[in-house]
Coordinates of C-alpha atoms and ligand atoms in Angstrom, one line a residue:
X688 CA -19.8 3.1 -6.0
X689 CA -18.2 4.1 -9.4
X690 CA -16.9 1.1 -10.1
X691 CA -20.2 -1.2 -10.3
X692 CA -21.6 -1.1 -13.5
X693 CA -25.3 0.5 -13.5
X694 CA -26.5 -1.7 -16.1
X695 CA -26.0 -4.5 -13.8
X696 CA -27.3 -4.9 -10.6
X697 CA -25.1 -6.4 -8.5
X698 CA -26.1 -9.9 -7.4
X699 CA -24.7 -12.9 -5.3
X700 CA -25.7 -15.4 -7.8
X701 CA -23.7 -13.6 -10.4
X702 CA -20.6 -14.5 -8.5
X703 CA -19.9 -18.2 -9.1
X704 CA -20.9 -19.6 -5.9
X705 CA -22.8 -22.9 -4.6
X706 CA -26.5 -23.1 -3.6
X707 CA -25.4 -23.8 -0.8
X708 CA -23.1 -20.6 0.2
X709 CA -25.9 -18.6 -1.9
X710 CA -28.9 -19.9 0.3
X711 CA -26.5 -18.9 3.7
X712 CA -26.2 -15.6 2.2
X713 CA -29.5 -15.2 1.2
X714 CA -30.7 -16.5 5.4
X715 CA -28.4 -14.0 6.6
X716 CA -30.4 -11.2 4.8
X717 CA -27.4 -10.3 2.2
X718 CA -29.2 -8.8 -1.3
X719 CA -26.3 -7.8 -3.1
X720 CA -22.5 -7.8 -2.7
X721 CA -20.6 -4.5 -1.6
X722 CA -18.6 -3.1 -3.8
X723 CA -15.1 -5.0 -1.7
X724 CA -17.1 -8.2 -2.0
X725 CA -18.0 -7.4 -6.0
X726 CA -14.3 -7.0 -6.7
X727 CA -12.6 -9.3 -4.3
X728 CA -14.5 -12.3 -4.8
X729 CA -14.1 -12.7 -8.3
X730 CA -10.2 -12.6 -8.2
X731 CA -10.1 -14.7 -5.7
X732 CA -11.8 -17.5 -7.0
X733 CA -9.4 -17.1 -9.9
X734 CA -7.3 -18.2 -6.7
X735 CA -5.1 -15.2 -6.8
X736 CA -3.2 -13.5 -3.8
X737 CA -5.0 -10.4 -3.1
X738 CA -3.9 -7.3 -1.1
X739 CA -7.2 -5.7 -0.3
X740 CA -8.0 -2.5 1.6
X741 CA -11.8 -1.1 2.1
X742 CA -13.4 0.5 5.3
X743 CA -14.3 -0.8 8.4
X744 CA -18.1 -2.4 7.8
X745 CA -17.9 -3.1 4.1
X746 CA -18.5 -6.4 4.4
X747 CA -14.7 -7.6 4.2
X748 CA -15.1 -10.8 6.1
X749 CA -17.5 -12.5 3.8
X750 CA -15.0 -11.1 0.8
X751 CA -12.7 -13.4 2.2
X752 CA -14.7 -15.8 3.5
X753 CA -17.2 -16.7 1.0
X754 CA -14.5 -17.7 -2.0
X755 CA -12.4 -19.7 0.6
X756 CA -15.4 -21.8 1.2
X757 CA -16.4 -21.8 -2.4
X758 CA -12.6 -23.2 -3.1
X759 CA -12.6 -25.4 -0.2
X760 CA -15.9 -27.3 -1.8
X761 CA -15.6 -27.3 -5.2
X762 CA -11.7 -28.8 -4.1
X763 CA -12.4 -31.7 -1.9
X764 CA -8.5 -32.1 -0.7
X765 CA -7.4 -36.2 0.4
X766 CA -4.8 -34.6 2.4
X767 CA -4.8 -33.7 5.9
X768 CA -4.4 -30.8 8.5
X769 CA -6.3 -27.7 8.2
X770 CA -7.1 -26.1 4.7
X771 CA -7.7 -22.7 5.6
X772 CA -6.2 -20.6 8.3
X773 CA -7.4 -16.7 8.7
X774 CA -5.9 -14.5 11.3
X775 CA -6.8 -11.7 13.0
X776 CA -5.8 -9.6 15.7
X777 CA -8.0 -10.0 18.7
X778 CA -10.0 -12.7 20.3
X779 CA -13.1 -10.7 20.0
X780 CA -12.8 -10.3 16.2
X781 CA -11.6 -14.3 15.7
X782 CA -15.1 -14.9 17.5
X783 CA -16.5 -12.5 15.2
X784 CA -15.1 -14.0 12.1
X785 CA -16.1 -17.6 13.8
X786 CA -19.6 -16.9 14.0
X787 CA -20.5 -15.6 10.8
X788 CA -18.1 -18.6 9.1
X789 CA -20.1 -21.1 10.7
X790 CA -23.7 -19.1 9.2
X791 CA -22.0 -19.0 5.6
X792 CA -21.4 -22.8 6.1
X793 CA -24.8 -23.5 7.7
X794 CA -25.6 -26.0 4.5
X795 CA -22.2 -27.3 3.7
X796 CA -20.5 -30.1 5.6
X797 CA -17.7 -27.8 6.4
X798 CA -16.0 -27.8 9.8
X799 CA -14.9 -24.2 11.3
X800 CA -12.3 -24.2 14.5
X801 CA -11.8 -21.3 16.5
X802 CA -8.1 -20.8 18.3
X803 CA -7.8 -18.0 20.5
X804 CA -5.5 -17.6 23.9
X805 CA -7.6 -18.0 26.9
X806 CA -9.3 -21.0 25.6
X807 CA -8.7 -24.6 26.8
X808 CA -5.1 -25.6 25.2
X809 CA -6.2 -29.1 25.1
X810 CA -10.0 -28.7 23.5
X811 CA -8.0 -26.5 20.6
X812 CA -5.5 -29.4 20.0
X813 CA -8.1 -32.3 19.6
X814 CA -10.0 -29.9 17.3
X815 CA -7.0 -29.3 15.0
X816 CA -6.3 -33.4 15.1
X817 CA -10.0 -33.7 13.5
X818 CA -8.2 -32.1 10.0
X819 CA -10.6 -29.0 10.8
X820 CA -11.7 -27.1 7.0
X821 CA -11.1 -23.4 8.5
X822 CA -9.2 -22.2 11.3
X823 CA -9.9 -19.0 12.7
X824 CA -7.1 -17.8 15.3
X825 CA -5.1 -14.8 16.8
X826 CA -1.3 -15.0 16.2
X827 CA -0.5 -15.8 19.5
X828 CA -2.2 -18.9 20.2
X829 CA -0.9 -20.3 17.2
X830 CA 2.4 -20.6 17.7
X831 CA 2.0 -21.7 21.3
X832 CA 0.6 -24.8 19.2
X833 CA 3.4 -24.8 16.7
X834 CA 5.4 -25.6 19.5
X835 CA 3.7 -28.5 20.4
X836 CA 4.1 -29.2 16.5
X837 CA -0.2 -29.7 16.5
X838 CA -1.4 -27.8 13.5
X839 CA -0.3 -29.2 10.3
X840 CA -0.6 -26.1 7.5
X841 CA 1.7 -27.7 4.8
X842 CA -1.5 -28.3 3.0
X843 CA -2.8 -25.3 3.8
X844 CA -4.6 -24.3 0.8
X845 CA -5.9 -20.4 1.8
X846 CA -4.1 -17.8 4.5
X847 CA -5.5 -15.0 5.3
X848 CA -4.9 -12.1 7.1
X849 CA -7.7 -10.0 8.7
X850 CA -6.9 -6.4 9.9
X851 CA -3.2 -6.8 8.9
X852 CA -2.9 -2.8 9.9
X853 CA -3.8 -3.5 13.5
X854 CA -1.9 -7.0 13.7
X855 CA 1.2 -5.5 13.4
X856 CA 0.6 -2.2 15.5
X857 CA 0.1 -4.7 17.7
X858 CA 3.4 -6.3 17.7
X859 CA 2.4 -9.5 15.9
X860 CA 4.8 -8.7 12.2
X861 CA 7.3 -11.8 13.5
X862 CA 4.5 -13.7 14.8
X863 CA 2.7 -13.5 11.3
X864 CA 5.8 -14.2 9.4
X865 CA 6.9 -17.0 10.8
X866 CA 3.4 -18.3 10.9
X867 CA 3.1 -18.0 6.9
X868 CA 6.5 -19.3 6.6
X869 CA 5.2 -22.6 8.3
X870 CA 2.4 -22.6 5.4
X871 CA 2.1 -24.6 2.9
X872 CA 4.4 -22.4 -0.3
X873 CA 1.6 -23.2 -2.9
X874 CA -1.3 -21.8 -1.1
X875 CA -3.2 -18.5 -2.0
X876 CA -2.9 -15.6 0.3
X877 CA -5.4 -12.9 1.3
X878 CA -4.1 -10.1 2.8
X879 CA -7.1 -7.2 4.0
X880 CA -6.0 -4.4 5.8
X881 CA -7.9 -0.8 6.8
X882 CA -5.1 0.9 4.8
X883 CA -2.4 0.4 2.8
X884 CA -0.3 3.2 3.7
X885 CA 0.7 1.0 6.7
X886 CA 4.7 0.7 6.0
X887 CA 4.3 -2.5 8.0
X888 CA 1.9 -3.4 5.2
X889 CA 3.7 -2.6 2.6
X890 CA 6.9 -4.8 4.0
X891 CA 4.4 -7.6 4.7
X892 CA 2.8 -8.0 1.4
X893 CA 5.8 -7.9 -0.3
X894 CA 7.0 -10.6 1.7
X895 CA 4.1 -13.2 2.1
X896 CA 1.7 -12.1 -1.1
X897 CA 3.1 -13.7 -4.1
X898 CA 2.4 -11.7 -8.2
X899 CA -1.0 -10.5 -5.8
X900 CA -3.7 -8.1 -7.1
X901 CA -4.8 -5.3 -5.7
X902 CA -8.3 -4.2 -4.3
X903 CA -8.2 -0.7 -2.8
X904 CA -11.7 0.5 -2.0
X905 CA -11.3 3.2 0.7
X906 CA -9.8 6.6 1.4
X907 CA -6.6 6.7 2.9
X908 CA -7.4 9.2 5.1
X909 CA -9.3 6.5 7.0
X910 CA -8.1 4.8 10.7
X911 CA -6.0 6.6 12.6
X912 CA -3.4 7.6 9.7
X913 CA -3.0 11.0 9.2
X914 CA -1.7 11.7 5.7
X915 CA -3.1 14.9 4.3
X916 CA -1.9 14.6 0.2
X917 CA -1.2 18.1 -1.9
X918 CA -0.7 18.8 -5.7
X919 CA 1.2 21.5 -6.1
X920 CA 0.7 22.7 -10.6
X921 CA 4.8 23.4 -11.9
X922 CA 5.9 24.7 -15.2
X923 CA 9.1 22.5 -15.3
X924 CA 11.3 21.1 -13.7
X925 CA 13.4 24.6 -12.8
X926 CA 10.3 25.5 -11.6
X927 CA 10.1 22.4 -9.7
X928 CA 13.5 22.9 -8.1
X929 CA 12.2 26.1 -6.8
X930 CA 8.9 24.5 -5.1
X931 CA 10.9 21.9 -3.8
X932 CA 13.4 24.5 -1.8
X933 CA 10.4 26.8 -0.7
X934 CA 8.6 23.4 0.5
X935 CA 11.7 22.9 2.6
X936 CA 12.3 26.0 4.0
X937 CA 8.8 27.1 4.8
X938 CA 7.0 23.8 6.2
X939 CA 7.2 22.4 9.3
X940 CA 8.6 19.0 9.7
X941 CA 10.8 16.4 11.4
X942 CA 12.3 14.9 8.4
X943 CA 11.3 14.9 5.2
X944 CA 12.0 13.0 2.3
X945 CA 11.8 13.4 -1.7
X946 CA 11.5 11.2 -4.1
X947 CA 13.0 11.4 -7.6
X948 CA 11.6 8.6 -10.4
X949 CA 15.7 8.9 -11.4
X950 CA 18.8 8.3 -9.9
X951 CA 20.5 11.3 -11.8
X952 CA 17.2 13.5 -10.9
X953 CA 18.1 12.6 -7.2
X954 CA 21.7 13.5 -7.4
X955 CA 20.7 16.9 -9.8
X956 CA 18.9 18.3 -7.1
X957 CA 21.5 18.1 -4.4
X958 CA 23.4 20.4 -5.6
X959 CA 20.9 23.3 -5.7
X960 CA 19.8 22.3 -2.6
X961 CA 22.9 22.5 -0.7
X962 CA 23.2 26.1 -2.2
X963 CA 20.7 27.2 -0.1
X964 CA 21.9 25.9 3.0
X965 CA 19.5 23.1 2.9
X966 CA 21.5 19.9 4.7
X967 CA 20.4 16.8 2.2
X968 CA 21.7 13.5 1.8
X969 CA 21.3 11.3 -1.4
X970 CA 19.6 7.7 -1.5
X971 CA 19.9 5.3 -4.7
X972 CA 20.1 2.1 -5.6
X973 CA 23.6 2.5 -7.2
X974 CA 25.4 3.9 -4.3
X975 CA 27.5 1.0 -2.5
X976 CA 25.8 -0.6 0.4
X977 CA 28.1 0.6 3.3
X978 CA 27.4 4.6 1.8
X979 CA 23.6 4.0 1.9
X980 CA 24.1 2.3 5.4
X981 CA 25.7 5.5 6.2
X982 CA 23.5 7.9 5.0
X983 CA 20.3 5.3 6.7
X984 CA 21.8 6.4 9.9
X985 CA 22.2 9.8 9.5
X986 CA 18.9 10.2 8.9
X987 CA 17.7 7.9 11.3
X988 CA 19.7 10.0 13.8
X989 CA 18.3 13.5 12.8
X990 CA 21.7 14.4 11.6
X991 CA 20.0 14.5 7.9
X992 CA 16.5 15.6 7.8
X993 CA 15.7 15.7 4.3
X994 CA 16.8 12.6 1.9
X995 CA 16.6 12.8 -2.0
X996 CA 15.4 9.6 -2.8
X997 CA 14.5 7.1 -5.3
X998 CA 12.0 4.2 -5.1
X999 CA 14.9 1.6 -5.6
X1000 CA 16.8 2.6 -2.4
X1001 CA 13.6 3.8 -0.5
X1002 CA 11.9 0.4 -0.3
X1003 CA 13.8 -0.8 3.0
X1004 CA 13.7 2.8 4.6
X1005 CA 11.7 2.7 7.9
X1006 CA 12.1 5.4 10.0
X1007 CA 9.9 7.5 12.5
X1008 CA 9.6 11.0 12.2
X1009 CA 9.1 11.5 8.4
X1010 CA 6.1 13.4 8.2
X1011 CA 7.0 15.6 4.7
X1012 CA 7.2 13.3 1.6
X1013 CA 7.3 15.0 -1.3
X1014 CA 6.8 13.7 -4.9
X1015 CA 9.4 15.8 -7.2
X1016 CA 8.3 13.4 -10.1
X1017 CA 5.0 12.0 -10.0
X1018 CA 5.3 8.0 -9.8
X1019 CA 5.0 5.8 -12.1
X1020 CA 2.1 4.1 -10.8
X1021 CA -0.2 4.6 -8.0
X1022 CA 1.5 1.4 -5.9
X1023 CA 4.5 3.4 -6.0
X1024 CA 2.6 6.2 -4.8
X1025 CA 1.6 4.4 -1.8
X1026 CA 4.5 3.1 -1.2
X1027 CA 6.2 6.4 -1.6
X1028 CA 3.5 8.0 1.2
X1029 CA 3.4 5.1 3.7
X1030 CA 6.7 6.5 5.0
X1031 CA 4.6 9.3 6.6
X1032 CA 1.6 9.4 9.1
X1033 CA 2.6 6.6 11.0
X1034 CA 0.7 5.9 14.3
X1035 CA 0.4 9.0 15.9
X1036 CA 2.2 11.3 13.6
X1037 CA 0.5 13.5 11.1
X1038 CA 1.9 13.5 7.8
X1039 CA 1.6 16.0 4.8
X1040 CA 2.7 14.5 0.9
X1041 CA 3.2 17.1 -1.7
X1042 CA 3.2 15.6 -5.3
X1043 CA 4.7 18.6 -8.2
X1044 CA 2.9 18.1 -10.9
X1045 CA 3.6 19.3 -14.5
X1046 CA 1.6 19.1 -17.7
X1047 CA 3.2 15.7 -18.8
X1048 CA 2.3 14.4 -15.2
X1049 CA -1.3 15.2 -15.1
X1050 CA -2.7 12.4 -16.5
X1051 CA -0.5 10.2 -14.7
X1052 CA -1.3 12.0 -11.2
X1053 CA -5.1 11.6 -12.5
X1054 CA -4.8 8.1 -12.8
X1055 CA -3.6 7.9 -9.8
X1056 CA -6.0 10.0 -7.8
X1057 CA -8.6 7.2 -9.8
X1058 CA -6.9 4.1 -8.6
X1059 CA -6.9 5.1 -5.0
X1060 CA -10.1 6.7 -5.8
X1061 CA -9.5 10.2 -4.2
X1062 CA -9.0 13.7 -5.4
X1063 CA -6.3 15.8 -4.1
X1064 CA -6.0 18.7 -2.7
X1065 CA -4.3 21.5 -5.1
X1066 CA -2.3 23.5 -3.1
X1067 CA -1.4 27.1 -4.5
X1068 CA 2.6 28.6 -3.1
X1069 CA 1.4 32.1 -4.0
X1070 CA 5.5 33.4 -4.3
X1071 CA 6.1 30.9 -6.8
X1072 CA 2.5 30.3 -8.7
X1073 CA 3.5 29.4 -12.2
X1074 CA 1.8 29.5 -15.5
X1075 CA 0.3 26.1 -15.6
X1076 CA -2.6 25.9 -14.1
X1077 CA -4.2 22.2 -14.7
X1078 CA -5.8 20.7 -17.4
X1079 CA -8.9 23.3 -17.8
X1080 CA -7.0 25.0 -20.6
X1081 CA -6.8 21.4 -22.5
X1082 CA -10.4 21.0 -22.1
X1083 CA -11.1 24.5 -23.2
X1084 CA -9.5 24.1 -26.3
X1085 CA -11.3 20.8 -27.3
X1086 CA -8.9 18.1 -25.6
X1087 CA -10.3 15.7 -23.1
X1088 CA -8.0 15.6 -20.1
X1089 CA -8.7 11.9 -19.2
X1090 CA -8.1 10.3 -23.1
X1091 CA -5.1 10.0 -24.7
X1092 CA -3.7 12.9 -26.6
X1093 CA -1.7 12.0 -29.4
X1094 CA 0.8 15.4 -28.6
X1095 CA 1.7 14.2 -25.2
X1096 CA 3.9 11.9 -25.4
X1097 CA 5.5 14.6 -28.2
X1098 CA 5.4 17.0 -25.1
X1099 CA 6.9 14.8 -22.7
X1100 CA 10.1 13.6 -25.3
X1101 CA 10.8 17.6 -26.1
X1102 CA 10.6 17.9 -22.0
X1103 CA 13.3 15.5 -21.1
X1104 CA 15.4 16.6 -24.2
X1105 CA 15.2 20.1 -22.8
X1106 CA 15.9 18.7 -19.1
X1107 CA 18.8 16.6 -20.3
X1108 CA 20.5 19.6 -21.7
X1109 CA 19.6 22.0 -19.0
X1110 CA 21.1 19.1 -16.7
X1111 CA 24.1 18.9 -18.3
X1112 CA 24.4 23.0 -18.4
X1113 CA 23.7 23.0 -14.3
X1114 CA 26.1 20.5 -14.2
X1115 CA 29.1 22.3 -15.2
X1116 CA 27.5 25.7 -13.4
X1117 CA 26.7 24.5 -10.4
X1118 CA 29.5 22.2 -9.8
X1119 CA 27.7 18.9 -8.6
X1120 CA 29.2 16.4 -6.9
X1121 CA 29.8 13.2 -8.7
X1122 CA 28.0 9.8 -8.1
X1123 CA 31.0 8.6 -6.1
X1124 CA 30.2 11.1 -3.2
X1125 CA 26.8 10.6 -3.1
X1126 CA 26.9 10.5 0.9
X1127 CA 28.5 14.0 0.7
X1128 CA 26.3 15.6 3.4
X1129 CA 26.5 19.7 3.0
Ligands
ADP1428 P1 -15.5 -5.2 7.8 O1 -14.7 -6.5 8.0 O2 -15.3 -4.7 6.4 O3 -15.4 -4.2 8.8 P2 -17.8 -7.0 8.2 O4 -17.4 -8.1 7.3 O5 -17.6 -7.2 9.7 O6 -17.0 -5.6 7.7 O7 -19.3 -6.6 7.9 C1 -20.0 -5.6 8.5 C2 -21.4 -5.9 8.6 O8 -22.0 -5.9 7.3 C3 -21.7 -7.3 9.2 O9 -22.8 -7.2 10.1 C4 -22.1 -8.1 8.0 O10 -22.9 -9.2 8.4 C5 -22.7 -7.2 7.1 N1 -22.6 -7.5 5.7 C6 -21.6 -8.0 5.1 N2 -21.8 -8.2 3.7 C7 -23.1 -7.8 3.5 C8 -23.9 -7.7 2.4 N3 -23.5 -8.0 1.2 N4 -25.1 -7.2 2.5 C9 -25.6 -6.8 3.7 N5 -24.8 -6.8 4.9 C10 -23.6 -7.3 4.8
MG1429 MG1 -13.3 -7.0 9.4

């Protein structure tokens, strides 16, 4: 992987673990980390919350397993009730999980548990009174013990949870939660999932992951999500405005939605919009509760199907059917991005993200493309192809496309000078609606 250094081979022993996790590892046949286990490790033994995403059979149970144990025996707790809890969808992968803890702790006094449904209610209650080290569980079973008020997790000092994608496509999102919220406040949280497009993700992390880190290893084309992600190359943002209408009058979708870094770049493009007999509604974080209730549910109901948004007013948005999500500014940072593109290819629905790209964007659409470690497709809307054609024309002319260029920034102030005064000109021309009616549908 790029990320490892080649200088350095990658080695278990480099990772600030015990003999006695090292000579488990070493039994089961382990040589080096994988690249999840290389970068998750580390930051968790710095004991912070991670949100981590990597394929299916890149090692991410002993990238969550091995720095619990490590914490759990370089921390000897006096207190009781269990210490670590990890959850996981199925019975078949708790048993999973449960085997290849109890190898890692072959040579440490540490105690596993295993709680699953179909297994003796009685057998999993005098286990959890023995102040068992790590719990491994399915949701359900759980809180079938909660009830009986047997586990004690206010000392819990790890959570985890395993496959957080499939636990709530499964139903368990209120399960989980009210799980966590029975958990000790202090502890760390470890939150691994096949993908983090997964809206329920997205809403879950925010609410059980505290200042957390990110580890994203894999494509997000991976699972059963179907998000295909365009670049489309614009001139400016008039330019822009023209893709954008094109986009919405020639592709096929349910609902789409675009996002706007702005509030005033959201309500700008209405206008326009409307003009060409394109039905939008606005979405922002400064329009009054009861308007953005009211434009929610017209989108919701199909009576909208395209919404100008911003991230702001976007963040509670879950609805089906978006499968176009289109990036008239490129984001500010690539968990924005994600956050942006979860709203499409949902479970059975293909989605298609179209990110407009000008000069002053590149690098930031570059760095993103880096951080989730993909490349994009570039998409080419022959009717409208501009003059800017990517960064080759930079590198021709001497200037590295990944480094910083001292003009840039230059560029980028002239831009938004130019925009802010082509704005105001539109404004008067085209008649746009104030901020007040911001739920004006045309
Ligand atoms: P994931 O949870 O990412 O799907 P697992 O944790 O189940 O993957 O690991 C997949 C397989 O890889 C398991 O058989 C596991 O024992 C093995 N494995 C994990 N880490 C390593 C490693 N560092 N070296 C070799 N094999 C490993
Ligand atoms: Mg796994």
């Amino acid at each position: 992987m790029h990320s490892i250094p080649i200088d350095k081979t990658p080695s278990f022993s480099k990772l600030s673990l015990d003999e006695q996790l090292l000579s488990a590892v070493n039994k089961m046949g382990f040589e080096q980390p994988t690249p999840v286990q290389l970068q998750a490790i580390p930051l968790a033994l710095d004991h912070k919350d991670l949100l981590v995403s990597a394929e299916t059979g890149s090692g991410k149970t002993a990238a969550f397993l091995l720095p619990t144990l490590q914490h759990l025996l370089s921390l000897p707790s006096g207190k009781s009730g269990t210490r670590a809890l990890v959850l996981t969808p199925t019975r078949e992968l708790a048993q999973q999980i449960f085997k290849h803890c109890q190898q890692l702790t072959e040579f440490t006094g540490l105690k596993t548990g295993l709680i699953t449904g179909g297994d003796d209610f009685r057998l999993q209650q005098n286990m959890l009174r023995r102040n068992t080290d790590i719990v491994i569980a399915t949701p359900g079973r759980v809180l079938e013990l909660m009830d009986q008020e047997i586990p004690d997790f206010s000392n819990l000092e790890v959570l985890i949870l395993d496959e957080a994608d499939r636990m709530l496509d499964m139903g368990f999102s209120e399960d989980v939660l009210s799980i966590a919220n029975s958990c000790n406040t202090r502890r760390q949280t470890l939150l691994f999932s096949a993908t983090l497009t997964h809206f329920g993700v997205i809403k879950m992390a925010d609410k059980v992951l505290t200042n957390h880190k990110v580890v994203a290893l894999n494509t997000l084309y991976d699972g059963h999500r179907n998000i295909e992600q365009q670049i489309v190359l614009a001139d400016d943002n008039d330019h822009k405005l023209k893709l954008l209408t094109w986009l919405l009058q020639h592709e096929t979708y349910n609902k789409a939605l675009v996002f706007t870094n702005s509030r005033i770049q959201a309500d700008t493009l209405r206008g326009p919009l409307r003009g060409q007999k394109l039905r939008v509604g606005v979405l922002h974080g400064e329009m009054d509760q009861k308007d953005r209730n009211r434009m929610m549910e017209l989108f919701r109901d199909g009576e909208v199907k395209i919404i100008l948004a911003t991230d702001l007013a976007a963040r509670g948005l879950d609805i089906k059917g978006i499968n176009l999500v289109i990036n008239f500014d490129v984001p500010r940072n690539g968990i924005n991005y994600i956050h942006r593109i979860g709203r499409t290819g949902r479970v059975d629905e293909l989605g298609l993200t179209i990110a407009l790209v000008k000069h002053t964007e590149w690098n930031l659409m570059s760095g993103i493309e880096r951080f989730l470690k993909q490349k994009f497709k570039q998409r080419r809307i022959k009717e409208l192809e501009g003059k800017y054609k990517g960064p080759k024309k930079l590198k021709a002319s001497g200037k590295a496309t990944g480094g910083k260029s001292k003009i840039e920034p230059k560029k980028a102030a002239a831009e938004k000078v130019k925009i802010r005064h082509r704005d105001k000109k539109n404004v008067g021309k085209r008649r746009i609606p104030t901020v007040k009616s911001d739920v004006a549908v045309n």
